[in-house]
mmCIF file of C-alpha atoms in Angstrom:
data_model
loop_
_atom_site.group_PDB
_atom_site.id
_atom_site.type_symbol
_atom_site.label_atom_id
_atom_site.label_comp_id
_atom_site.label_asym_id
_atom_site.label_seq_id
_atom_site.Cartn_x
_atom_site.Cartn_y
_atom_site.Cartn_z
ATOM 1 C CA MET M 1 23.544 -12.861 -16.374
ATOM 2 C CA SER M 2 22.747 -12.670 -12.717
ATOM 3 C CA LEU M 3 23.473 -13.115 -9.083
ATOM 4 C CA LEU M 4 26.637 -14.516 -7.549
ATOM 5 C CA ALA M 5 25.890 -17.864 -9.165
ATOM 6 C CA ILE M 6 27.618 -17.478 -12.485
ATOM 7 C CA THR M 7 30.779 -16.187 -10.885
ATOM 8 C CA LEU M 8 31.106 -19.264 -8.717
ATOM 9 C CA TRP M 9 30.774 -21.456 -11.762
ATOM 10 C CA LEU M 10 33.197 -19.444 -13.862
ATOM 11 C CA LEU M 11 35.751 -19.179 -11.114
ATOM 12 C CA PHE M 12 35.883 -22.947 -11.019
ATOM 13 C CA PHE M 13 37.507 -22.753 -14.449
ATOM 14 C CA PHE M 14 39.310 -19.439 -14.463
ATOM 15 C CA SER M 15 41.951 -17.730 -12.358
ATOM 16 C CA SER M 16 42.727 -14.900 -14.773
ATOM 17 C CA SER M 17 41.982 -11.278 -14.020
ATOM 18 C CA VAL M 18 38.906 -9.404 -15.051
ATOM 19 C CA VAL M 19 39.676 -6.770 -17.672
ATOM 20 C CA HIS M 20 39.891 -3.337 -16.045
ATOM 21 C CA SER M 21 39.960 -0.904 -18.964
ATOM 22 C CA GLY M 22 37.972 2.274 -18.433
ATOM 23 C CA ALA M 23 35.806 3.642 -21.216
ATOM 24 C CA GLN M 24 37.175 6.671 -23.019
ATOM 25 C CA GLY M 25 35.530 9.173 -25.322
ATOM 26 C CA SER M 26 31.855 10.022 -25.579
ATOM 27 C CA SER M 27 29.700 10.111 -28.705
ATOM 28 C CA ARG M 28 32.445 9.674 -31.307
ATOM 29 C CA GLY M 29 31.268 6.274 -32.551
ATOM 30 C CA SER M 30 32.974 3.126 -31.328
ATOM 31 C CA LEU M 31 35.910 2.531 -29.009
ATOM 32 C CA GLY M 32 38.711 0.351 -30.318
ATOM 33 C CA ASP M 33 37.744 -2.727 -28.313
ATOM 34 C CA GLY M 34 34.454 -1.479 -26.948
ATOM 35 C CA ILE M 35 31.021 -3.040 -27.180
ATOM 36 C CA CYS M 36 30.051 -1.042 -30.275
ATOM 37 C CA ALA M 37 33.130 -2.061 -32.249
ATOM 38 C CA THR M 38 33.209 -5.713 -31.257
ATOM 39 C CA SER M 39 29.518 -6.594 -31.199
ATOM 40 C CA VAL M 40 27.394 -4.058 -33.101
ATOM 41 C CA VAL M 41 29.217 -2.198 -35.890
ATOM 42 C CA VAL M 42 30.677 -5.464 -37.189
ATOM 43 C CA HIS M 43 27.123 -6.534 -38.052
ATOM 44 C CA GLY M 44 26.395 -3.391 -40.073
ATOM 45 C CA TYR M 45 24.590 -1.324 -37.425
ATOM 46 C CA LYS M 46 25.359 2.216 -36.329
ATOM 47 C CA CYS M 47 26.479 2.473 -32.711
ATOM 48 C CA GLN M 48 27.638 5.243 -30.394
ATOM 49 C CA GLU M 49 29.789 4.912 -27.279
ATOM 50 C CA LEU M 50 28.556 7.381 -24.658
ATOM 51 C CA GLN M 51 29.293 8.296 -21.070
ATOM 52 C CA VAL M 52 26.827 9.125 -18.307
ATOM 53 C CA THR M 53 27.914 10.423 -14.899
ATOM 54 C CA THR M 54 25.828 9.511 -11.862
ATOM 55 C CA ALA M 55 24.969 11.923 -9.058
ATOM 56 C CA ASP M 56 27.559 10.188 -6.867
ATOM 57 C CA GLY M 57 30.299 10.540 -9.475
ATOM 58 C CA TYR M 58 30.503 7.186 -11.288
ATOM 59 C CA ILE M 59 31.097 7.435 -15.037
ATOM 60 C CA LEU M 60 29.069 4.806 -16.861
ATOM 61 C CA SER M 61 29.479 3.416 -20.348
ATOM 62 C CA VAL M 62 26.331 3.452 -22.487
ATOM 63 C CA GLN M 63 25.924 2.211 -26.063
ATOM 64 C CA ARG M 64 23.290 3.646 -28.367
ATOM 65 C CA ILE M 65 22.034 1.750 -31.411
ATOM 66 C CA PRO M 66 19.822 4.383 -33.052
ATOM 67 C CA GLU M 67 18.402 2.355 -35.905
ATOM 68 C CA GLY M 68 18.218 -1.027 -37.555
ATOM 69 C CA ARG M 69 20.719 -2.444 -40.008
ATOM 70 C CA SER M 70 18.734 -1.175 -42.979
ATOM 71 C CA GLY M 71 18.256 2.268 -41.452
ATOM 72 C CA ASN M 72 14.656 2.885 -40.555
ATOM 73 C CA GLY M 73 13.350 6.369 -40.181
ATOM 74 C CA ASN M 74 13.775 9.498 -38.077
ATOM 75 C CA ASN M 75 15.485 8.848 -34.746
ATOM 76 C CA ASN M 76 13.374 11.532 -33.073
ATOM 77 C CA LYS M 77 10.255 9.473 -33.720
ATOM 78 C CA LYS M 78 11.655 6.207 -32.450
ATOM 79 C CA GLN M 79 10.722 4.866 -29.055
ATOM 80 C CA PRO M 80 13.795 4.721 -26.777
ATOM 81 C CA VAL M 81 14.486 1.473 -24.915
ATOM 82 C CA ILE M 82 17.035 1.077 -22.109
ATOM 83 C CA ILE M 83 18.400 -2.459 -21.625
ATOM 84 C CA GLN M 84 19.921 -3.264 -18.221
ATOM 85 C CA HIS M 85 22.057 -6.375 -17.679
ATOM 86 C CA GLY M 86 22.332 -8.495 -14.551
ATOM 87 C CA LEU M 87 25.055 -9.030 -11.994
ATOM 88 C CA LEU M 88 28.672 -9.966 -12.812
ATOM 89 C CA VAL M 89 28.349 -9.230 -16.533
ATOM 90 C CA ASP M 90 28.050 -6.123 -18.698
ATOM 91 C CA GLY M 91 26.076 -5.009 -21.742
ATOM 92 C CA MET M 92 28.072 -7.348 -23.975
ATOM 93 C CA THR M 93 26.016 -10.253 -22.641
ATOM 94 C CA TRP M 94 22.945 -9.105 -24.582
ATOM 95 C CA LEU M 95 24.931 -9.348 -27.838
ATOM 96 C CA LEU M 96 26.514 -12.802 -27.630
ATOM 97 C CA ASN M 97 24.200 -14.363 -30.198
ATOM 98 C CA GLY M 98 24.010 -13.204 -33.815
ATOM 99 C CA PRO M 99 21.943 -10.199 -35.004
ATOM 100 C CA GLU M 100 18.851 -12.312 -35.657
ATOM 101 C CA GLN M 101 18.925 -13.722 -32.112
ATOM 102 C CA ASN M 102 20.093 -10.985 -29.728
ATOM 103 C CA LEU M 103 17.712 -8.532 -28.099
ATOM 104 C CA PRO M 104 19.362 -5.139 -28.795
ATOM 105 C CA LEU M 105 19.691 -5.690 -32.547
ATOM 106 C CA ILE M 106 16.226 -7.238 -32.812
ATOM 107 C CA LEU M 107 14.810 -4.148 -31.113
ATOM 108 C CA ALA M 108 16.762 -1.860 -33.437
ATOM 109 C CA ASP M 109 15.487 -3.736 -36.499
ATOM 110 C CA ASN M 110 11.954 -3.311 -35.143
ATOM 111 C CA GLY M 111 12.257 0.474 -35.100
ATOM 112 C CA PHE M 112 13.377 1.156 -31.527
ATOM 113 C CA ASP M 113 16.144 3.496 -30.383
ATOM 114 C CA VAL M 114 18.228 1.147 -28.215
ATOM 115 C CA TRP M 115 20.388 2.184 -25.241
ATOM 116 C CA ILE M 116 22.539 -0.437 -23.464
ATOM 117 C CA SER M 117 23.456 0.462 -19.890
ATOM 118 C CA ASN M 118 26.580 -0.827 -18.093
ATOM 119 C CA THR M 119 26.676 -0.670 -14.297
ATOM 120 C CA ARG M 120 29.535 0.749 -12.275
ATOM 121 C CA GLY M 121 32.548 -1.488 -11.779
ATOM 122 C CA THR M 122 32.198 -3.367 -15.075
ATOM 123 C CA ARG M 123 35.101 -3.093 -17.501
ATOM 124 C CA PHE M 124 33.953 -0.015 -19.457
ATOM 125 C CA SER M 125 32.347 1.684 -16.431
ATOM 126 C CA ARG M 126 35.358 1.804 -14.116
ATOM 127 C CA ARG M 127 35.778 5.570 -13.901
ATOM 128 C CA HIS M 128 34.759 8.121 -11.285
ATOM 129 C CA VAL M 129 35.136 11.872 -10.997
ATOM 130 C CA SER M 130 37.465 11.491 -8.003
ATOM 131 C CA LEU M 131 37.710 7.848 -6.828
ATOM 132 C CA ASP M 132 40.030 5.182 -8.207
ATOM 133 C CA PRO M 133 38.909 1.536 -8.631
ATOM 134 C CA SER M 134 42.054 0.443 -6.782
ATOM 135 C CA THR M 135 40.672 1.988 -3.569
ATOM 136 C CA PRO M 136 37.977 0.508 -1.287
ATOM 137 C CA ALA M 137 36.012 3.774 -1.411
ATOM 138 C CA TYR M 138 35.197 3.182 -5.083
ATOM 139 C CA TRP M 139 33.502 -0.123 -4.200
ATOM 140 C CA ASN M 140 31.393 1.127 -1.313
ATOM 141 C CA TRP M 141 28.026 0.418 -2.899
ATOM 142 C CA SER M 142 25.398 -2.270 -3.417
ATOM 143 C CA TRP M 143 22.314 -2.645 -5.561
ATOM 144 C CA ASP M 144 20.749 0.116 -3.462
ATOM 145 C CA GLU M 145 23.011 2.599 -5.243
ATOM 146 C CA LEU M 146 22.463 0.993 -8.637
ATOM 147 C CA GLY M 147 18.756 1.700 -8.267
ATOM 148 C CA SER M 148 19.246 5.126 -6.705
ATOM 149 C CA TYR M 149 21.997 6.454 -8.983
ATOM 150 C CA ASP M 150 22.999 4.342 -11.996
ATOM 151 C CA VAL M 151 19.711 3.631 -13.710
ATOM 152 C CA PRO M 152 18.199 7.066 -12.861
ATOM 153 C CA ALA M 153 21.259 8.741 -14.420
ATOM 154 C CA VAL M 154 20.880 6.735 -17.639
ATOM 155 C CA VAL M 155 17.122 7.336 -17.728
ATOM 156 C CA GLU M 156 17.627 11.079 -17.246
ATOM 157 C CA TYR M 157 20.249 11.174 -19.992
ATOM 158 C CA VAL M 158 18.118 9.250 -22.484
ATOM 159 C CA SER M 159 15.081 11.357 -21.623
ATOM 160 C CA ASN M 160 17.015 14.565 -22.239
ATOM 161 C CA GLN M 161 18.464 13.266 -25.503
ATOM 162 C CA THR M 162 15.197 11.960 -26.945
ATOM 163 C CA GLY M 163 12.502 14.071 -25.288
ATOM 164 C CA GLN M 164 10.365 10.946 -24.945
ATOM 165 C CA LYS M 165 9.191 8.528 -22.314
ATOM 166 C CA ILE M 166 11.254 5.357 -22.198
ATOM 167 C CA HIS M 167 10.717 1.615 -22.300
ATOM 168 C CA TYR M 168 12.916 -0.326 -19.880
ATOM 169 C CA ILE M 169 14.115 -3.936 -20.067
ATOM 170 C CA GLY M 170 15.954 -5.562 -17.173
ATOM 171 C CA HIS M 171 17.238 -9.053 -16.490
ATOM 172 C CA SER M 172 17.721 -10.426 -12.960
ATOM 173 C CA GLN M 173 19.601 -7.731 -10.987
ATOM 174 C CA GLY M 174 18.335 -5.331 -13.644
ATOM 175 C CA THR M 175 14.786 -6.156 -12.499
ATOM 176 C CA LEU M 176 15.575 -5.826 -8.791
ATOM 177 C CA ILE M 177 16.981 -2.310 -9.102
ATOM 178 C CA ALA M 178 13.976 -1.336 -11.214
ATOM 179 C CA LEU M 179 11.338 -2.775 -8.896
ATOM 180 C CA THR M 180 12.852 -1.256 -5.753
ATOM 181 C CA SER M 181 13.249 2.115 -7.478
ATOM 182 C CA PHE M 182 9.662 2.003 -8.742
ATOM 183 C CA SER M 183 8.460 1.313 -5.200
ATOM 184 C CA GLU M 184 10.035 4.602 -4.110
ATOM 185 C CA GLY M 185 8.632 6.516 -7.049
ATOM 186 C CA LYS M 186 12.011 7.095 -8.705
ATOM 187 C CA TRP M 187 12.167 7.842 -12.446
ATOM 188 C CA VAL M 188 8.695 6.307 -12.960
ATOM 189 C CA ASN M 189 7.383 9.520 -14.523
ATOM 190 C CA LYS M 190 9.941 9.172 -17.330
ATOM 191 C CA LEU M 191 8.906 5.607 -18.245
ATOM 192 C CA LYS M 192 6.411 4.381 -20.773
ATOM 193 C CA SER M 193 6.653 0.753 -19.581
ATOM 194 C CA ALA M 194 9.010 -1.875 -18.135
ATOM 195 C CA ALA M 195 9.720 -5.462 -19.170
ATOM 196 C CA LEU M 196 11.276 -7.617 -16.432
ATOM 197 C CA LEU M 197 12.950 -10.884 -17.488
ATOM 198 C CA SER M 198 13.727 -13.458 -14.787
ATOM 199 C CA PRO M 199 12.467 -10.997 -12.159
ATOM 200 C CA VAL M 200 14.296 -10.995 -8.840
ATOM 201 C CA ALA M 201 12.851 -9.459 -5.704
ATOM 202 C CA TYR M 202 12.604 -12.472 -3.405
ATOM 203 C CA LEU M 203 15.202 -15.257 -3.250
ATOM 204 C CA SER M 204 14.038 -17.566 -0.494
ATOM 205 C CA HIS M 205 13.146 -20.454 -2.772
ATOM 206 C CA MET M 206 16.153 -20.796 -5.045
ATOM 207 C CA THR M 207 16.308 -24.440 -6.041
ATOM 208 C CA THR M 208 20.088 -24.628 -6.066
ATOM 209 C CA GLU M 209 21.519 -25.759 -2.773
ATOM 210 C CA LEU M 210 24.937 -24.527 -3.885
ATOM 211 C CA LEU M 211 23.706 -20.939 -3.983
ATOM 212 C CA ASN M 212 21.793 -21.234 -0.753
ATOM 213 C CA VAL M 213 24.974 -22.372 0.969
ATOM 214 C CA ALA M 214 26.974 -19.650 -0.787
ATOM 215 C CA ALA M 215 24.549 -16.957 0.290
ATOM 216 C CA ARG M 216 24.529 -18.088 3.891
ATOM 217 C CA LEU M 217 28.212 -18.892 4.320
ATOM 218 C CA PHE M 218 30.472 -17.807 1.490
ATOM 219 C CA LEU M 219 30.000 -14.073 1.166
ATOM 220 C CA ASP M 220 30.202 -13.098 4.800
ATOM 221 C CA GLN M 221 33.230 -15.332 5.242
ATOM 222 C CA LEU M 222 34.844 -13.819 2.157
ATOM 223 C CA ILE M 223 34.556 -10.244 3.345
ATOM 224 C CA LYS M 224 35.537 -11.158 6.897
ATOM 225 C CA THR M 225 38.659 -13.171 6.109
ATOM 226 C CA LEU M 226 39.932 -11.345 3.038
ATOM 227 C CA GLY M 227 38.699 -7.826 3.668
ATOM 228 C CA ILE M 228 38.304 -7.122 -0.060
ATOM 229 C CA ALA M 229 36.051 -4.445 -1.531
ATOM 230 C CA GLU M 230 36.128 -5.474 -5.213
ATOM 231 C CA PHE M 231 34.809 -8.936 -6.044
ATOM 232 C CA SER M 232 36.805 -10.267 -8.975
ATOM 233 C CA THR M 233 38.915 -13.272 -9.884
ATOM 234 C CA ARG M 234 42.255 -11.625 -9.240
ATOM 235 C CA GLY M 235 44.569 -13.001 -6.586
ATOM 236 C CA ILE M 236 41.944 -14.813 -4.491
ATOM 237 C CA PRO M 237 41.789 -18.623 -3.986
ATOM 238 C CA PHE M 238 38.273 -19.030 -5.326
ATOM 239 C CA GLN M 239 38.643 -22.703 -6.184
ATOM 240 C CA SER M 240 39.316 -23.380 -2.520
ATOM 241 C CA PHE M 241 36.116 -21.594 -1.560
ATOM 242 C CA LEU M 242 34.164 -23.458 -4.220
ATOM 243 C CA ASN M 243 35.545 -26.776 -3.053
ATOM 244 C CA GLN M 244 34.395 -25.932 0.471
ATOM 245 C CA LEU M 245 30.914 -25.130 -0.834
ATOM 246 C CA CYS M 246 30.722 -28.318 -2.856
ATOM 247 C CA ALA M 247 31.657 -30.312 0.245
ATOM 248 C CA GLN M 248 28.576 -29.045 2.101
ATOM 249 C CA PRO M 249 25.764 -31.591 2.695
ATOM 250 C CA GLY M 250 23.209 -31.666 -0.109
ATOM 251 C CA VAL M 251 25.353 -29.719 -2.572
ATOM 252 C CA ASP M 252 25.875 -31.436 -5.940
ATOM 253 C CA CYS M 253 28.630 -29.876 -8.068
ATOM 254 C CA SER M 254 28.756 -32.574 -10.739
ATOM 255 C CA ASP M 255 27.069 -30.196 -13.223
ATOM 256 C CA LEU M 256 27.666 -26.688 -11.900
ATOM 257 C CA PHE M 257 26.147 -24.842 -14.818
ATOM 258 C CA THR M 258 22.773 -26.550 -14.453
ATOM 259 C CA ALA M 259 22.950 -26.645 -10.665
ATOM 260 C CA ILE M 260 23.376 -22.885 -10.482
ATOM 261 C CA THR M 261 21.093 -21.484 -13.191
ATOM 262 C CA GLY M 262 18.614 -24.287 -13.762
ATOM 263 C CA ASN M 263 18.348 -26.535 -16.790
ATOM 264 C CA ASN M 264 18.615 -24.021 -19.632
ATOM 265 C CA CYS M 265 16.927 -25.432 -22.674
ATOM 266 C CA CYS M 266 18.199 -23.328 -25.497
ATOM 267 C CA LEU M 267 21.757 -22.021 -25.180
ATOM 268 C CA ASN M 268 24.024 -21.779 -28.194
ATOM 269 C CA SER M 269 27.375 -23.377 -27.401
ATOM 270 C CA SER M 270 29.233 -20.775 -29.463
ATOM 271 C CA ALA M 271 27.574 -17.963 -27.501
ATOM 272 C CA VAL M 272 28.561 -19.662 -24.261
ATOM 273 C CA SER M 273 32.150 -19.812 -25.527
ATOM 274 C CA VAL M 274 32.118 -16.083 -26.257
ATOM 275 C CA PHE M 275 30.642 -15.464 -22.833
ATOM 276 C CA LEU M 276 33.500 -17.329 -21.185
ATOM 277 C CA LYS M 277 35.991 -15.105 -23.000
ATOM 278 C CA ASN M 278 34.349 -11.894 -21.773
ATOM 279 C CA GLU M 279 33.018 -12.571 -18.301
ATOM 280 C CA PRO M 280 32.750 -12.392 -15.349
ATOM 281 C CA GLN M 281 32.817 -8.685 -14.586
ATOM 282 C CA SER M 282 33.642 -7.203 -11.217
ATOM 283 C CA THR M 283 31.107 -6.072 -8.688
ATOM 284 C CA SER M 284 31.466 -4.898 -5.122
ATOM 285 C CA THR M 285 31.653 -7.450 -2.359
ATOM 286 C CA LYS M 286 29.117 -5.285 -0.556
ATOM 287 C CA ASN M 287 26.716 -5.904 -3.439
ATOM 288 C CA LEU M 288 27.038 -9.677 -3.114
ATOM 289 C CA ILE M 289 26.559 -9.475 0.635
ATOM 290 C CA HIS M 290 23.378 -7.491 -0.014
ATOM 291 C CA PHE M 291 22.087 -10.291 -2.244
ATOM 292 C CA ALA M 292 22.907 -12.792 0.488
ATOM 293 C CA GLN M 293 20.861 -10.693 2.898
ATOM 294 C CA ILE M 294 17.803 -11.096 0.646
ATOM 295 C CA VAL M 295 18.219 -14.857 0.745
ATOM 296 C CA ARG M 296 18.557 -14.930 4.517
ATOM 297 C CA SER M 297 15.827 -12.412 5.359
ATOM 298 C CA GLY M 298 13.265 -13.324 2.714
ATOM 299 C CA VAL M 299 12.593 -9.657 1.916
ATOM 300 C CA ALA M 300 14.051 -6.946 -0.297
ATOM 301 C CA ALA M 301 15.407 -4.390 2.138
ATOM 302 C CA LYS M 302 18.104 -1.764 2.071
ATOM 303 C CA PHE M 303 21.620 -2.844 2.986
ATOM 304 C CA ASN M 304 21.958 -4.059 6.566
ATOM 305 C CA TYR M 305 25.230 -2.856 8.077
ATOM 306 C CA GLY M 306 24.879 -5.356 10.905
ATOM 307 C CA ILE M 307 25.623 -2.693 13.471
ATOM 308 C CA ARG M 308 22.645 -1.167 15.234
ATOM 309 C CA ASP M 309 24.171 2.284 15.642
ATOM 310 C CA GLN M 310 25.233 2.458 12.006
ATOM 311 C CA ASN M 311 21.781 1.454 10.772
ATOM 312 C CA ILE M 312 20.248 4.067 13.050
ATOM 313 C CA ARG M 313 22.640 6.723 11.777
ATOM 314 C CA ILE M 314 21.878 5.929 8.135
ATOM 315 C CA TYR M 315 18.220 4.895 8.259
ATOM 316 C CA GLY M 316 16.984 6.352 11.534
ATOM 317 C CA LYS M 317 16.094 2.876 12.783
ATOM 318 C CA ALA M 318 17.872 -0.258 13.980
ATOM 319 C CA SER M 319 16.805 -2.356 10.977
ATOM 320 C CA PRO M 320 17.076 -1.302 7.323
ATOM 321 C CA PRO M 321 13.802 -0.246 5.648
ATOM 322 C CA ILE M 322 12.021 -2.839 3.541
ATOM 323 C CA TYR M 323 11.113 -1.910 -0.019
ATOM 324 C CA ASN M 324 7.317 -2.029 -0.247
ATOM 325 C CA LEU M 325 6.744 -3.279 -3.779
ATOM 326 C CA SER M 326 2.997 -2.765 -3.454
ATOM 327 C CA ASN M 327 3.797 0.950 -3.682
ATOM 328 C CA ILE M 328 4.771 0.586 -7.341
ATOM 329 C CA PRO M 329 2.359 2.848 -9.259
ATOM 330 C CA HIS M 330 -0.584 0.678 -10.194
ATOM 331 C CA ASP M 331 -0.889 2.202 -13.657
ATOM 332 C CA LEU M 332 2.717 1.573 -14.707
ATOM 333 C CA PRO M 333 2.642 -0.958 -17.575
ATOM 334 C CA LEU M 334 4.676 -3.999 -16.499
ATOM 335 C CA PHE M 335 5.625 -7.153 -18.409
ATOM 336 C CA LEU M 336 7.035 -10.005 -16.297
ATOM 337 C CA SER M 337 8.503 -13.082 -17.953
ATOM 338 C CA TYR M 338 9.808 -16.037 -15.956
ATOM 339 C CA GLY M 339 10.756 -19.654 -16.523
ATOM 340 C CA GLY M 340 9.678 -22.958 -15.031
ATOM 341 C CA ARG M 341 13.268 -24.260 -14.802
ATOM 342 C CA ASP M 342 14.864 -21.118 -13.389
ATOM 343 C CA ALA M 343 16.846 -22.036 -10.277
ATOM 344 C CA LEU M 344 17.417 -18.385 -9.351
ATOM 345 C CA SER M 345 14.178 -16.602 -10.210
ATOM 346 C CA ASP M 346 12.139 -19.473 -8.833
ATOM 347 C CA VAL M 347 8.427 -19.720 -9.622
ATOM 348 C CA VAL M 348 7.512 -19.559 -5.927
ATOM 349 C CA ASP M 349 9.482 -16.347 -5.419
ATOM 350 C CA VAL M 350 8.013 -14.867 -8.593
ATOM 351 C CA GLN M 351 4.557 -15.669 -7.243
ATOM 352 C CA THR M 352 5.432 -13.767 -4.070
ATOM 353 C CA LEU M 353 6.364 -10.826 -6.283
ATOM 354 C CA LEU M 354 3.082 -11.138 -8.175
ATOM 355 C CA ASP M 355 1.247 -11.170 -4.845
ATOM 356 C CA SER M 356 2.906 -7.837 -4.089
ATOM 357 C CA LEU M 357 1.465 -6.561 -7.354
ATOM 358 C CA LYS M 358 -2.079 -7.854 -6.768
ATOM 359 C CA SER M 359 -3.436 -4.306 -6.616
ATOM 360 C CA HIS M 360 -1.854 -3.411 -9.946
ATOM 361 C CA ASP M 361 -4.280 -2.346 -12.659
ATOM 362 C CA ALA M 362 -5.220 -5.571 -14.426
ATOM 363 C CA ASP M 363 -4.801 -4.104 -17.891
ATOM 364 C CA LYS M 364 -1.330 -2.799 -16.999
ATOM 365 C CA LEU M 365 0.228 -6.095 -15.888
ATOM 366 C CA SER M 366 1.225 -8.819 -18.362
ATOM 367 C CA VAL M 367 2.603 -12.090 -16.997
ATOM 368 C CA HIS M 368 4.479 -14.435 -19.303
ATOM 369 C CA PHE M 369 5.442 -17.930 -18.113
ATOM 370 C CA ILE M 370 7.766 -20.175 -20.138
ATOM 371 C CA LYS M 371 7.727 -23.717 -18.814
ATOM 372 C CA ASP M 372 11.039 -24.866 -20.324
ATOM 373 C CA TYR M 373 13.121 -21.721 -19.734
ATOM 374 C CA ALA M 374 15.842 -21.283 -17.107
ATOM 375 C CA HIS M 375 17.769 -18.199 -16.068
ATOM 376 C CA LEU M 376 20.127 -17.753 -19.019
ATOM 377 C CA ASP M 377 17.667 -18.622 -21.769
ATOM 378 C CA PHE M 378 16.171 -15.123 -21.480
ATOM 379 C CA VAL M 379 19.455 -13.513 -22.545
ATOM 380 C CA MET M 380 21.215 -16.182 -24.598
ATOM 381 C CA GLY M 381 18.474 -18.546 -25.769
ATOM 382 C CA VAL M 382 18.615 -19.215 -29.518
ATOM 383 C CA ASN M 383 14.815 -19.162 -29.667
ATOM 384 C CA ALA M 384 14.343 -16.191 -27.295
ATOM 385 C CA LYS M 385 13.239 -14.000 -30.215
ATOM 386 C CA ASP M 386 10.197 -16.187 -30.837
ATOM 387 C CA ILE M 387 9.546 -17.113 -27.211
ATOM 388 C CA VAL M 388 10.289 -13.837 -25.372
ATOM 389 C CA TYR M 389 11.432 -10.878 -27.446
ATOM 390 C CA ASN M 390 8.493 -10.782 -29.858
ATOM 391 C CA ALA M 391 6.171 -10.757 -26.842
ATOM 392 C CA VAL M 392 8.127 -7.850 -25.326
ATOM 393 C CA ILE M 393 7.923 -5.897 -28.581
ATOM 394 C CA SER M 394 4.178 -6.534 -28.822
ATOM 395 C CA PHE M 395 3.798 -5.324 -25.256
ATOM 396 C CA PHE M 396 5.745 -2.151 -26.012
ATOM 397 C CA ASN M 397 3.700 -1.472 -29.132
ATOM 398 C CA ARG M 398 0.492 -1.616 -27.104
ATOM 399 C CA GLN M 399 1.571 1.295 -24.914
ATOM 400 C CA PHE M 400 0.191 4.430 -26.520
ATOM 401 C CA ASN M 401 0.111 6.966 -23.673
#
């Protein structure tokens, strides 16, 4: 899923703790209650639980689905695809629907070598070479680091394992960390193409007043009054915060799910039920503050520490550098898919992103608009195979270089 939105909605209903079990083992098949065992192997697919360590010491959980259910050919000849989830969830979110409807297994059945990435801080990626998740130091990161360390580490690992260039699929936060990394030339030379679902780079036109209020008031107040580093459901009076948000002028909380994500057309109620049993996942409070900064500033920039001297020490200037998305290599094949009902990846903000890509090679940019889709339909929509995933696969199959 994506952004701080889903957490606010979920926290309205839940006060239980997020699961904090670190991933163990490496390539020895599935973990007892891991993503492979619970959501892949049970459907008859092979799956490996792997670990990737980032340059700054975070140990990430990665699942590899090397072939389709029927077994289809030599793995060395398969095109590798990395799938990156959004904020406040983990790789399990891609697998909530059945095998015929979820993206990883559809890709595997279509002959791709699938790698599911899980960002730091989520339940199976809560390990570090020296830091403990119970300490604030572990949570001193935002989406800057996800783009600078997490995804590059997974890309490097997959590249070394397969010896091939890689297709990338991201949703929401997974698109932001890709776009900003691409703009700085990171890991682009190892990619064959990228598909960005519900792309997020600008957030000034979100159509949910609840999130606009949350971005401008909630996060800064949270970190100031509670002083927490990990953002999770444990031990914090979230319902009180939500009630305060819902009391703000113009905020309608009568249907939170729709108000936050947009009017999703095509969600399976059983998949939503499974989602509620597994999510939300933790992230750093610093990460959520960074998202709020995008909303307030209207640009995608590096984290603003709010202290002139600290920004100067880190960036060499008083204000954090802005990511120049027009610097994305113009010959990198990109597929962007967005929805007309998406309250988070709003059509106006997506158009601003497309304006940043106006110099992109015309034959390397595919834009896919789905009038009836909202934010969650891209991951959990029962018809996403026909509406989105088949188009992504066609796009991948057209990339021959």
